[in-house]
Amino acid sequence: MKMLSAVLHQRMRPRAWWLLPAVALLLGGIGWGVYAIYQKREQRYRHQIESSLQAVNQLQLRAASDWRARRQSEAAALSQDSLFAQAVARWRAAGSPGGEALLRERLRILVEQQRYTAAYLVDTQGRLLIDSEGVATGGLPGPEQEALQRALAQAQPEIVELHRDPSFAFPVLGLLAPLFDDSTPLGAVWLVIDARTALFPLLETWPDHSSTTESVLVQREGDAVVTLSPLRLRGEEREPLRLPLAEHGRDPMALAAEGVRGAFYASDYRGQDVLAVASAAPDAPWLLVSKIDVAEAFTDAQRREWLMLSLFVSLGLLSLGSAVVLWQWRAWRRERALKGELERNLRWLENAQKAASVGYFLYDAGDEAFIMSRMASTIFGLPADGRMTLRQWVSMLHPDERAQTLQIHGRAMAQRTLLRTQYRIRRAGDAQERWIEVWGEYSQASDTEPLLMTGTVQDITERKQTEEQLTRYRTALEAQVRLDPLTQVANRLALDEAVTHEWSRALREGAALALLMIDVDHFKAYNDYYGHVAGDQCLQRVTVALSSVLGRAGDLLARYGGEEFAVLLPGADAPSALSVALRLEEAVRALALEHRGSECCGNVTVSMGVASLQPAQYAGGDGQARAGVDAAQALFQQADAALYTAKQTGRNRVVLYGADCMAALHPSEWAPLTPARFQ
């Protein structure tokens, strides 16, 4: 038995020696495989953290850049508003309270509806004139004064970048929108923005609640980098942080100022190792630096991964099968954690959509259905189930624009072009009429796959309401521009426009066009004797008397300048125009306004020059009839010549221009006068 045991022992020994290396090799392979998996997972997690930080940085940078570009566009639109500039010019020239009220109303719209902190009207020297509340005093600060001169020289808005000024208790970004009347500079509108409420909140949006994340706007100034926005991790410190590049070369803000872009690792102003991302804002001197502490970003993940590795090794010694089961369990837990993080990010994205009133959607042409985000469903007034059929969408289109909207979408789908359109809908839930703006892009993986469209939808109802209010404001300004403020009849601009229109119509129809030039006799003497206030009242009463005679559609009474008026009579030949002139003369005479300074009569009288012609007879040298005020100069010259004759022959009379009728008519000749006499 002992021999048999020895033989068996000798036979089994070689097998034991071969088994130990095999087990060691197996365990080594398992350990190497686990370590390789750990390295791969760590690298992937690091890449995810870097990509997430880059995405946040780009989102914040885009929000800040879009905000800045939108403010510049608003300033450019203000500079291009010719009606506003004309209103400013009229107010500066006349100083009427009504004109000032209109200008203050426009400044109030900028402050209340476009969210500016303050809006001032300044002259070309930088002196403050008015703001939305009334008269303003003082002048522009130094940077704004320099920006004003550049804006007036280049005829385009200038932006004053983020800075601090003793006049304000907050960081300021300013815009100077120059105003011109034709080519004459009038001044500018100074738009002031509080960066704390308008810009800095755009940098505070993060997908999680990390305690060491922060984003900051910086700018290089010589051999140093200076923060433009507050640093959250500095606590209550509100002064900008200035870092000399030579002393803080490893700080992420210093590296960004030196030209480093993208994701990188550095040591910040607190001495902490951080993962940072730096990007440059387009068309702006800003740099945006977003960072997070490396310890917070990776320590927990590394601890979890090392624990997983130790568990794998320990359990691998006991059982390969148990190790595989444990690895699967850990992978499942990791996946669940990633899903939870993804859900948090999606909730953050939904909150960002709500803040911007922007929703996202996907349209599947095969199923004829929309898959929408929660915000998109809210915009269309649908339940938050994320689905809308094509039929539902068509039914919500406004009836007045349904055919045009369907045509625009159909053309973009057929040509595979980008889609950008605005249209009205009647929301499904409450039947409210809303304006929306849609951006979309079509794609198709292959000819066998369905056509897809991805895009965004935004509720722009408030913007449209603001545009309508501005249109009403512009209409009111346009009416003021064409009205004489003293007599409340048409001014010279309105007369020129009417002459242009009526000349073209008379040219087409072969009709006549008549013009009466009226001058109040010895009006300077009236002003000298009775005073300018009485003179203004005299002109107003004369205007009322003249207006009472003109009742035919198309007839226009305009103040030509000073005490001179003009009457445009479309379709009137010489006898008809003369008849109207005599009635006008009689209406003024009937006022019986005392005029002791007159050399021709004891009451206020007028002298008139009458001219009537056929526009078709006044053609250019090439045989083509001219049009507009240029062609009508002959009419003005004839009427003015007749008025000159009336004044030279003693005033208080009517003169008709013409070879057969160049005679001055005194009031004593009116009674026997008939139109047949001039035929």
XYZ file of C-alpha atoms in Angstrom:
679
model
C 0.000 0.000 0.000
C 2.844 2.336 0.820
C 4.473 1.599 -2.518
C 1.256 2.175 -4.334
C 0.834 5.481 -2.555
C 4.354 6.514 -3.496
C 3.795 5.585 -7.126
C 0.589 7.520 -7.218
C 2.293 10.457 -5.557
C 5.098 10.427 -8.133
C 2.607 10.278 -10.993
C 0.513 13.141 -9.612
C 3.457 15.502 -8.898
C 4.130 16.437 -12.509
C 0.483 17.201 -12.976
C 0.566 19.591 -9.933
C 3.595 21.442 -11.294
C 1.873 21.940 -14.627
C -1.335 23.080 -12.975
C 0.199 25.911 -10.948
C 1.644 27.812 -13.985
C -1.664 27.366 -15.807
C -3.578 28.848 -12.872
C -1.061 31.696 -12.566
C -1.291 32.371 -16.269
C -5.063 32.342 -16.094
C -5.113 34.735 -13.143
C -2.541 36.954 -14.817
C -4.643 37.057 -17.966
C -7.690 37.925 -15.906
C -5.772 40.649 -14.040
C -4.363 42.110 -17.250
C -7.778 42.045 -18.874
C -9.373 43.730 -15.867
C -6.672 46.396 -15.773
C -7.058 47.031 -19.508
C -10.801 47.380 -19.032
C -10.185 49.810 -16.161
C -7.843 51.916 -18.286
C -10.317 52.006 -21.155
C -13.215 52.953 -18.889
C -11.158 55.646 -17.177
C -10.123 57.093 -20.528
C -13.724 57.071 -21.768
C -14.966 58.720 -18.576
C -12.249 61.370 -18.848
C -13.296 62.022 -22.444
C -16.927 62.330 -21.351
C -16.043 64.887 -18.677
C -13.969 66.915 -21.142
C -16.696 66.765 -23.808
C -19.370 67.799 -21.296
C -17.294 70.772 -20.148
C -16.663 71.789 -23.767
C -20.395 71.539 -24.540
C -21.264 73.764 -21.567
C -18.583 76.268 -22.581
C -19.836 76.420 -26.172
C -23.462 76.751 -25.078
C -22.635 79.645 -22.746
C -20.367 81.284 -25.340
C -23.074 81.061 -27.976
C -25.643 82.528 -25.602
C -23.319 85.442 -24.734
C -22.331 86.022 -28.393
C -25.950 85.882 -29.597
C -26.932 88.315 -26.868
C -24.160 90.734 -27.911
C -24.985 90.413 -31.641
C -28.673 90.980 -30.940
C -27.909 94.190 -29.048
C -25.700 95.413 -31.922
C -28.492 94.641 -34.423
C -30.981 96.610 -32.334
C -28.592 99.592 -32.254
C -28.109 99.348 -36.046
C -31.893 99.279 -36.592
C -32.222 102.378 -34.407
C -29.560 104.201 -36.468
C -31.356 103.265 -39.704
C -34.740 104.531 -38.465
C -35.031 107.667 -40.634
C -38.385 108.616 -39.140
C -36.914 108.671 -35.658
C -33.992 110.784 -36.904
C -36.400 113.240 -38.565
C -38.396 113.459 -35.335
C -35.169 114.268 -33.446
C -34.250 116.914 -36.027
C -37.697 118.525 -35.821
C -37.591 118.530 -32.026
C -34.083 120.029 -31.951
C -35.216 122.718 -34.381
C -38.634 123.564 -32.886
C -38.406 122.178 -29.330
C -42.136 121.322 -29.223
C -43.419 119.415 -26.142
C -45.266 116.980 -28.417
C -42.078 116.064 -30.249
C -40.225 115.540 -26.968
C -43.040 113.285 -25.700
C -42.767 111.090 -28.802
C -39.005 110.763 -28.361
C -39.363 109.899 -24.658
C -41.957 107.264 -25.591
C -39.469 105.642 -27.992
C -36.760 105.641 -25.295
C -39.261 104.162 -22.836
C -39.987 101.314 -25.282
C -36.247 100.563 -25.420
C -36.004 100.437 -21.602
C -39.213 98.560 -20.792
C -39.654 96.178 -23.717
C -36.126 95.639 -25.004
C -34.689 95.382 -21.486
C -32.096 98.184 -21.542
C -31.088 99.623 -18.179
C -31.178 103.205 -19.502
C -31.495 105.021 -22.841
C -30.354 108.616 -23.406
C -30.514 110.958 -26.404
C -27.198 112.831 -26.690
C -25.990 115.573 -29.039
C -22.880 115.421 -31.206
C -20.736 116.765 -28.339
C -21.802 113.990 -25.968
C -24.147 116.117 -23.826
C -27.188 114.299 -22.434
C -30.472 115.789 -23.735
C -33.367 113.555 -22.602
C -34.052 110.059 -21.351
C -37.263 108.043 -20.978
C -38.287 110.127 -17.920
C -37.556 113.654 -19.157
C -34.684 116.104 -19.514
C -31.249 114.657 -18.714
C -28.127 116.555 -17.688
C -24.426 115.819 -17.776
C -22.294 114.247 -20.448
C -20.940 110.933 -21.690
C -18.055 109.267 -19.792
C -14.661 109.046 -21.484
C -15.001 105.646 -23.267
C -18.523 106.472 -24.452
C -17.367 109.917 -25.666
C -14.675 108.286 -27.838
C -17.177 105.701 -29.117
C -19.590 108.535 -30.034
C -16.988 110.248 -32.211
C -16.166 106.940 -33.953
C -19.859 106.210 -34.488
C -20.485 109.640 -36.048
C -17.365 109.384 -38.204
C -18.190 105.866 -39.479
C -22.006 106.308 -39.524
C -22.559 103.018 -37.706
C -23.147 101.944 -34.107
C -20.192 101.538 -31.753
C -20.091 99.245 -28.750
C -18.301 100.090 -25.494
C -17.153 96.780 -24.094
C -17.650 95.676 -20.509
C -16.142 98.181 -18.078
C -16.767 99.820 -14.744
C -17.606 103.521 -14.484
C -18.053 105.704 -11.365
C -21.400 106.865 -12.769
C -22.873 103.372 -12.332
C -22.768 100.885 -9.458
C -22.546 97.911 -11.780
C -20.494 96.637 -14.747
C -21.675 98.445 -17.886
C -21.845 97.551 -21.572
C -22.771 100.543 -23.723
C -23.956 101.084 -27.294
C -23.827 104.370 -29.247
C -26.341 104.418 -32.150
C -25.626 107.501 -34.326
C -28.507 109.532 -35.808
C -28.354 111.422 -39.096
C -30.807 113.690 -40.908
C -29.736 112.911 -44.480
C -25.967 113.479 -44.068
C -26.191 115.869 -41.106
C -25.229 114.290 -37.757
C -27.826 114.888 -35.038
C -26.262 112.999 -32.155
C -26.825 109.461 -30.927
C -28.829 107.232 -28.615
C -26.736 105.932 -25.706
C -27.995 102.485 -24.640
C -26.785 101.315 -21.200
C -26.925 97.646 -20.155
C -26.384 96.288 -16.635
C -24.222 93.211 -17.262
C -25.202 91.709 -13.905
C -28.797 91.131 -14.989
C -28.442 90.817 -18.772
C -25.160 89.011 -19.503
C -23.727 87.340 -16.394
C -26.779 85.066 -15.774
C -26.032 83.419 -19.151
C -22.786 82.085 -17.608
C -24.453 80.523 -14.554
C -26.323 77.696 -16.316
C -24.780 74.265 -15.605
C -26.239 70.765 -16.100
C -25.413 69.697 -12.508
C -24.889 71.195 -9.053
C -21.112 70.907 -8.829
C -19.509 73.053 -6.143
C -16.296 73.864 -8.071
C -17.587 74.671 -11.568
C -17.483 78.254 -12.795
C -17.332 80.198 -16.065
C -15.769 83.629 -16.410
C -15.338 86.193 -19.189
C -11.750 87.473 -19.375
C -9.790 89.904 -21.521
C -6.098 90.455 -22.028
C -4.781 93.895 -21.095
C -1.098 94.217 -21.900
C 0.929 91.714 -19.841
C -2.017 90.728 -17.654
C -5.410 89.071 -17.923
C -8.446 90.675 -16.249
C -11.815 89.130 -15.372
C -14.893 90.831 -16.816
C -17.520 88.765 -14.962
C -17.521 87.760 -11.262
C -15.848 84.553 -10.069
C -18.294 82.464 -8.094
C -15.587 80.759 -6.024
C -14.142 84.085 -4.780
C -17.086 84.576 -2.438
C -18.160 88.172 -1.806
C -15.166 89.707 -3.613
C -16.636 91.934 -6.364
C -13.548 93.678 -7.725
C -12.149 92.299 -11.013
C -9.254 89.844 -10.675
C -6.049 90.907 -12.469
C -3.395 88.228 -13.054
C 0.036 89.142 -14.466
C 0.920 86.583 -17.140
C 4.515 86.234 -15.943
C 3.466 85.273 -12.394
C 0.418 83.126 -13.184
C 1.456 81.309 -16.342
C -0.286 78.075 -15.219
C -3.654 79.687 -14.498
C -6.279 78.707 -17.117
C -7.225 82.361 -17.645
C -3.578 83.256 -18.305
C -3.199 80.296 -20.683
C -6.348 81.397 -22.538
C -4.926 84.923 -22.875
C -1.719 83.387 -24.322
C -3.764 81.656 -27.052
C -4.564 78.201 -25.611
C -7.970 76.939 -26.809
C -10.063 73.847 -26.211
C -9.771 71.530 -23.169
C -6.599 71.509 -21.055
C -5.386 70.973 -17.486
C -3.996 73.809 -15.370
C -3.744 75.275 -11.871
C -6.138 78.153 -11.127
C -5.867 81.269 -8.935
C -6.718 79.170 -5.829
C -3.829 76.798 -6.478
C -6.216 73.941 -7.387
C -5.646 71.564 -10.287
C -8.510 72.098 -12.726
C -9.847 70.871 -16.048
C -10.545 73.965 -18.161
C -11.964 74.871 -21.570
C -11.179 78.205 -23.271
C -12.988 79.711 -26.262
C -12.860 83.085 -27.999
C -16.059 85.041 -28.601
C -16.474 85.952 -32.302
C -16.310 89.702 -33.108
C -15.574 90.490 -29.442
C -12.435 90.824 -27.297
C -13.856 88.405 -24.716
C -12.514 84.969 -23.841
C -14.750 82.495 -22.019
C -13.015 80.103 -19.589
C -15.032 77.265 -17.992
C -13.398 75.009 -15.394
C -13.960 72.356 -12.752
C -11.630 70.954 -10.064
C -9.921 67.743 -11.155
C -10.436 66.312 -7.669
C -14.207 66.698 -7.946
C -14.384 65.583 -11.567
C -12.317 62.363 -11.307
C -11.698 61.356 -7.664
C -15.042 59.668 -7.121
C -14.804 57.874 -10.443
C -11.271 56.671 -9.719
C -12.292 55.456 -6.275
C -15.172 53.523 -7.759
C -12.990 52.028 -10.485
C -10.239 50.939 -8.036
C -12.831 49.356 -5.803
C -14.221 47.482 -8.773
C -10.705 46.298 -9.703
C -10.000 44.995 -6.196
C -13.308 43.199 -6.098
C -12.583 41.567 -9.447
C -9.164 40.359 -8.311
C -10.437 39.034 -4.976
C -13.420 37.293 -6.447
C -11.301 35.997 -9.326
C -9.197 34.057 -6.794
C -12.331 32.413 -5.482
C -14.188 31.809 -8.676
C -13.923 32.956 -12.252
C -17.646 32.605 -12.660
C -18.355 34.739 -9.579
C -15.995 37.382 -10.914
C -17.850 37.476 -14.225
C -21.191 37.792 -12.441
C -19.837 40.578 -10.227
C -18.411 42.426 -13.221
C -21.774 42.242 -14.942
C -23.460 43.583 -11.829
C -21.034 46.477 -11.581
C -21.512 47.248 -15.252
C -25.252 47.304 -14.707
C -24.882 49.711 -11.780
C -22.600 51.928 -13.835
C -25.085 51.979 -16.687
C -27.874 52.906 -14.310
C -25.762 55.741 -12.894
C -25.062 57.000 -16.412
C -28.770 56.827 -17.207
C -29.502 58.850 -14.088
C -26.930 61.435 -15.108
C -28.411 61.501 -18.609
C -31.866 62.121 -17.132
C -30.504 65.017 -15.073
C -28.880 66.499 -18.167
C -32.137 66.122 -20.101
C -34.023 67.910 -17.320
C -31.431 70.676 -17.418
C -31.862 70.907 -21.212
C -35.632 71.197 -20.799
C -35.170 74.016 -18.287
C -32.856 75.796 -20.724
C -35.504 75.392 -23.470
C -38.146 76.908 -21.197
C -35.913 79.873 -20.380
C -35.364 80.567 -24.100
C -38.926 79.532 -25.164
C -37.338 77.176 -27.708
C -38.507 73.636 -28.378
C -37.021 70.840 -30.483
C -38.785 68.441 -32.814
C -38.206 65.599 -35.283
C -40.563 65.053 -38.222
C -40.761 61.570 -39.794
C -42.185 61.863 -43.328
C -42.843 58.101 -43.423
C -45.094 58.109 -40.352
C -46.318 61.702 -40.962
C -45.758 62.453 -37.283
C -43.759 64.873 -35.147
C -41.726 63.798 -32.108
C -41.372 66.897 -29.938
C -39.719 68.046 -26.748
C -41.865 69.099 -23.812
C -41.349 72.800 -24.610
C -42.396 72.269 -28.241
C -45.579 70.532 -27.034
C -46.268 73.498 -24.738
C -45.855 75.973 -27.624
C -48.447 74.073 -29.713
C -50.752 73.638 -26.685
C -50.556 69.826 -26.779
C -50.149 67.284 -23.969
C -46.548 66.536 -22.971
C -46.546 63.091 -24.638
C -44.134 64.318 -27.302
C -46.186 63.391 -30.395
C -48.209 65.358 -32.961
C -49.667 64.075 -36.225
C -49.376 65.917 -39.518
C -53.147 66.394 -39.553
C -53.045 68.051 -36.125
C -50.323 70.436 -37.265
C -52.195 71.425 -40.458
C -55.400 72.056 -38.482
C -53.563 74.499 -36.182
C -52.220 76.659 -39.050
C -53.943 80.029 -39.370
C -56.479 79.891 -42.261
C -55.095 83.077 -43.854
C -51.567 81.604 -44.085
C -52.201 77.860 -44.332
C -51.674 77.530 -48.090
C -48.522 79.676 -48.065
C -47.033 77.811 -45.077
C -47.674 74.411 -46.652
C -46.089 75.634 -49.888
C -42.944 76.805 -48.071
C -42.584 73.500 -46.213
C -43.264 71.480 -49.353
C -40.652 73.359 -51.387
C -38.011 72.945 -48.660
C -38.794 69.223 -48.400
C -38.658 68.693 -52.168
C -35.377 70.603 -52.596
C -33.782 69.404 -49.312
C -32.992 73.015 -48.353
C -32.797 74.680 -44.973
C -36.136 75.894 -43.654
C -36.654 79.147 -41.795
C -40.139 80.584 -41.650
C -42.596 82.408 -39.391
C -46.321 81.810 -39.275
C -49.352 81.938 -36.998
C -51.099 79.046 -35.305
C -54.246 78.618 -33.266
C -53.092 76.595 -30.314
C -54.936 73.338 -29.733
C -55.411 73.651 -25.971
C -56.792 77.197 -25.541
C -57.346 78.377 -29.170
C -54.932 81.271 -28.628
C -53.444 82.834 -31.748
C -49.627 82.698 -31.475
C -46.698 83.562 -33.744
C -43.953 80.938 -34.053
C -40.588 80.770 -35.823
C -39.377 77.424 -37.206
C -35.829 76.393 -38.146
C -35.480 73.013 -39.816
C -33.028 70.835 -41.731
C -33.877 67.786 -43.829
C -31.840 64.599 -43.988
C -32.206 61.107 -45.439
C -29.845 58.210 -44.728
C -30.614 56.428 -48.027
C -33.223 56.254 -50.745
C -34.998 53.473 -48.869
C -35.057 55.325 -45.553
C -37.803 57.872 -44.730
C -37.131 61.607 -44.983
C -36.490 63.259 -41.608
C -36.536 66.890 -40.532
C -34.954 68.087 -37.302
C -35.310 71.611 -36.056
C -36.407 74.105 -33.439
C -39.619 76.029 -32.837
C -39.834 79.282 -30.849
C -42.805 81.330 -29.648
C -42.210 84.888 -30.955
C -45.647 86.373 -30.153
C -44.225 89.024 -27.816
C -41.665 90.051 -30.437
C -44.409 90.458 -33.063
C -46.492 92.552 -30.674
C -43.499 94.817 -30.092
C -42.992 95.166 -33.861
C -46.656 96.144 -34.311
C -46.340 98.775 -31.591
C -43.225 100.183 -33.274
C -45.125 100.289 -36.593
C -47.894 102.344 -34.992
C -45.263 104.616 -33.496
C -43.594 105.009 -36.911
C -46.966 105.882 -38.506
C -47.539 108.604 -35.903
C -44.067 110.015 -36.571
C -44.675 109.936 -40.325
C -47.888 111.945 -39.888
C -46.044 114.519 -37.778
C -43.291 114.864 -40.381
C -45.823 115.851 -43.096
C -47.841 118.324 -40.984
C -47.108 121.996 -40.343
C -47.079 122.389 -36.536
C -48.516 125.943 -36.477
C -51.376 125.774 -38.977
C -51.998 121.998 -38.870
C -52.159 121.799 -42.679
C -49.772 120.037 -45.038
C -46.149 121.206 -45.100
C -43.664 121.574 -47.967
C -42.747 117.862 -47.896
C -46.396 116.784 -48.186
C -46.913 119.278 -51.029
C -43.931 117.904 -52.992
C -45.228 114.344 -52.607
C -48.730 115.388 -53.712
C -47.335 117.241 -56.745
C -45.317 114.152 -57.732
C -48.410 111.951 -57.543
C -50.857 114.346 -59.248
C -48.392 115.265 -62.024
C -47.969 111.582 -62.942
C -51.729 111.025 -62.910
C -52.445 114.130 -65.007
C -49.764 112.993 -67.445
C -51.446 109.599 -67.857
C -54.987 110.971 -68.167
C -54.142 114.076 -70.217
C -55.759 116.282 -67.574
C -54.873 119.767 -66.344
C -53.106 120.646 -63.078
C -53.410 124.023 -61.351
C -51.408 125.688 -58.561
C -52.242 128.779 -56.499
C -49.471 130.653 -54.683
C -50.900 132.825 -51.841
C -49.068 135.509 -49.857
C -50.493 137.433 -46.857
C -49.986 141.098 -47.697
C -47.511 143.071 -45.573
C -47.315 140.331 -42.976
C -43.974 141.542 -41.604
C -45.603 144.861 -40.809
C -48.433 142.940 -39.090
C -45.923 141.133 -36.882
C -44.079 144.355 -36.102
C -47.308 146.157 -35.151
C -49.259 143.423 -33.325
C -46.484 141.050 -32.221
C -45.519 137.531 -33.274
C -48.173 135.823 -31.115
C -50.902 137.775 -32.888
C -49.140 137.018 -36.177
C -49.333 133.271 -35.503
C -53.026 133.596 -34.646
C -53.584 135.565 -37.859
C -51.997 132.775 -39.937
C -54.138 130.192 -38.169
C -57.374 132.101 -38.892
C -56.348 132.639 -42.524
C -55.667 128.887 -42.805
C -59.135 128.060 -41.451
C -60.730 130.470 -43.946
C -58.822 128.990 -46.891
C -59.618 125.423 -45.818
C -63.344 126.208 -45.640
C -63.403 126.968 -49.373
C -61.630 123.783 -50.502
C -64.087 120.914 -50.431
C -63.201 118.917 -53.526
C -61.420 115.572 -53.100
C -57.767 115.878 -54.061
C -57.477 119.636 -53.399
C -54.541 120.318 -51.056
C -53.775 123.385 -48.952
C -50.132 123.568 -47.767
C -48.026 126.093 -45.915
C -45.235 126.881 -48.359
C -43.141 128.896 -45.912
C -43.614 131.844 -43.533
C -46.763 133.725 -44.571
C -46.934 131.993 -47.977
C -49.384 129.203 -48.822
C -49.957 126.978 -51.845
C -53.123 125.298 -53.132
C -52.885 122.300 -55.500
C -55.983 121.779 -57.707
C -55.859 118.512 -59.713
C -57.898 118.589 -62.941
C -58.569 122.353 -62.808
C -58.148 124.475 -65.946
C -57.404 128.208 -65.829
C -61.015 129.478 -65.412
C -61.778 126.907 -62.723
C -58.571 127.667 -60.852
C -59.268 131.421 -61.078
C -62.781 130.883 -59.731
C -61.392 129.006 -56.737
C -58.791 131.749 -56.174
C -61.492 134.421 -56.079
C -63.489 132.442 -53.505
C -60.369 132.062 -51.386
C -59.723 135.812 -51.609
C -63.300 136.517 -50.593
C -63.029 134.124 -47.598
C -59.950 135.939 -46.280
C -61.522 139.335 -46.857
C -64.637 138.192 -44.982
C -62.531 137.644 -41.850
C -62.227 141.434 -41.540
C -59.014 141.127 -39.547
C -57.686 144.596 -38.691
C -54.264 145.427 -40.211
C -53.127 148.976 -39.459
C -49.670 148.280 -40.819
C -50.936 147.452 -44.334
C -50.172 149.888 -47.136
C -53.052 148.723 -49.356
C -55.990 148.095 -47.039
C -57.059 148.413 -43.418
C -57.732 144.683 -43.097
C -55.723 141.549 -43.708
C -55.671 140.706 -47.430
C -53.854 138.238 -49.663
C -52.234 138.334 -53.078
C -52.505 135.296 -55.347
C -50.749 133.926 -58.372
C -52.692 131.339 -60.411
C -51.228 128.927 -62.965
C -52.738 125.962 -64.839
C -51.077 123.756 -67.442
C -51.231 120.401 -69.211
C -48.361 118.138 -68.000
C -48.469 116.239 -71.315
C -47.199 119.382 -73.044
C -44.037 119.384 -70.904
C -41.988 116.496 -72.249
C -38.231 115.943 -72.073
C -35.875 116.485 -74.955
C -36.110 112.803 -75.926
C -39.875 113.041 -76.261
C -40.521 111.309 -72.967
C -42.650 113.181 -70.417
C -40.889 113.932 -67.179
C -42.483 113.190 -63.816
C -42.452 114.448 -60.253
C -41.419 117.720 -58.668
C -38.669 118.277 -61.253
C -41.185 118.369 -64.129
C -43.608 120.456 -62.062
C -41.069 123.288 -61.710
C -42.756 124.983 -64.659
C -46.028 125.029 -62.727
C -44.335 126.513 -59.661
C -42.484 129.093 -61.767
C -45.683 130.248 -63.506
C -47.640 130.533 -60.251
C -44.736 132.345 -58.605
C -44.426 134.740 -61.541
C -48.148 135.520 -61.345
C -47.831 136.122 -57.577
C -44.900 138.464 -58.201
C -47.044 140.454 -60.635
C -49.849 140.676 -58.062
C -47.442 142.054 -55.475
C -45.852 144.510 -57.913
C -49.223 145.890 -59.082
C -50.439 146.866 -55.636
C -51.246 143.586 -53.770
C -54.764 142.583 -52.611
C -55.502 141.005 -55.970
C -55.411 137.815 -58.061
C -53.221 137.365 -61.156
C -53.688 134.552 -63.659
C -50.585 133.546 -65.576
C -50.982 133.496 -69.361
C -50.438 135.538 -72.506
C -54.109 136.552 -72.682
C -54.789 136.888 -68.962
C -51.754 138.583 -67.380
C -53.911 141.217 -65.719
C -54.222 141.930 -62.023
C -57.774 141.701 -60.686
C -58.769 144.090 -57.901
C -61.696 143.110 -55.629
C -63.872 145.732 -57.325
C -63.677 143.626 -60.525
C -64.821 140.366 -58.921
C -68.585 140.779 -59.277
C -68.778 140.981 -63.090
C -66.084 138.303 -63.485
C -67.246 135.017 -65.035
C -65.247 131.971 -66.176
C -66.372 132.559 -69.760
C -64.340 135.745 -69.802
C -61.140 133.670 -69.697
C -62.024 130.995 -72.237
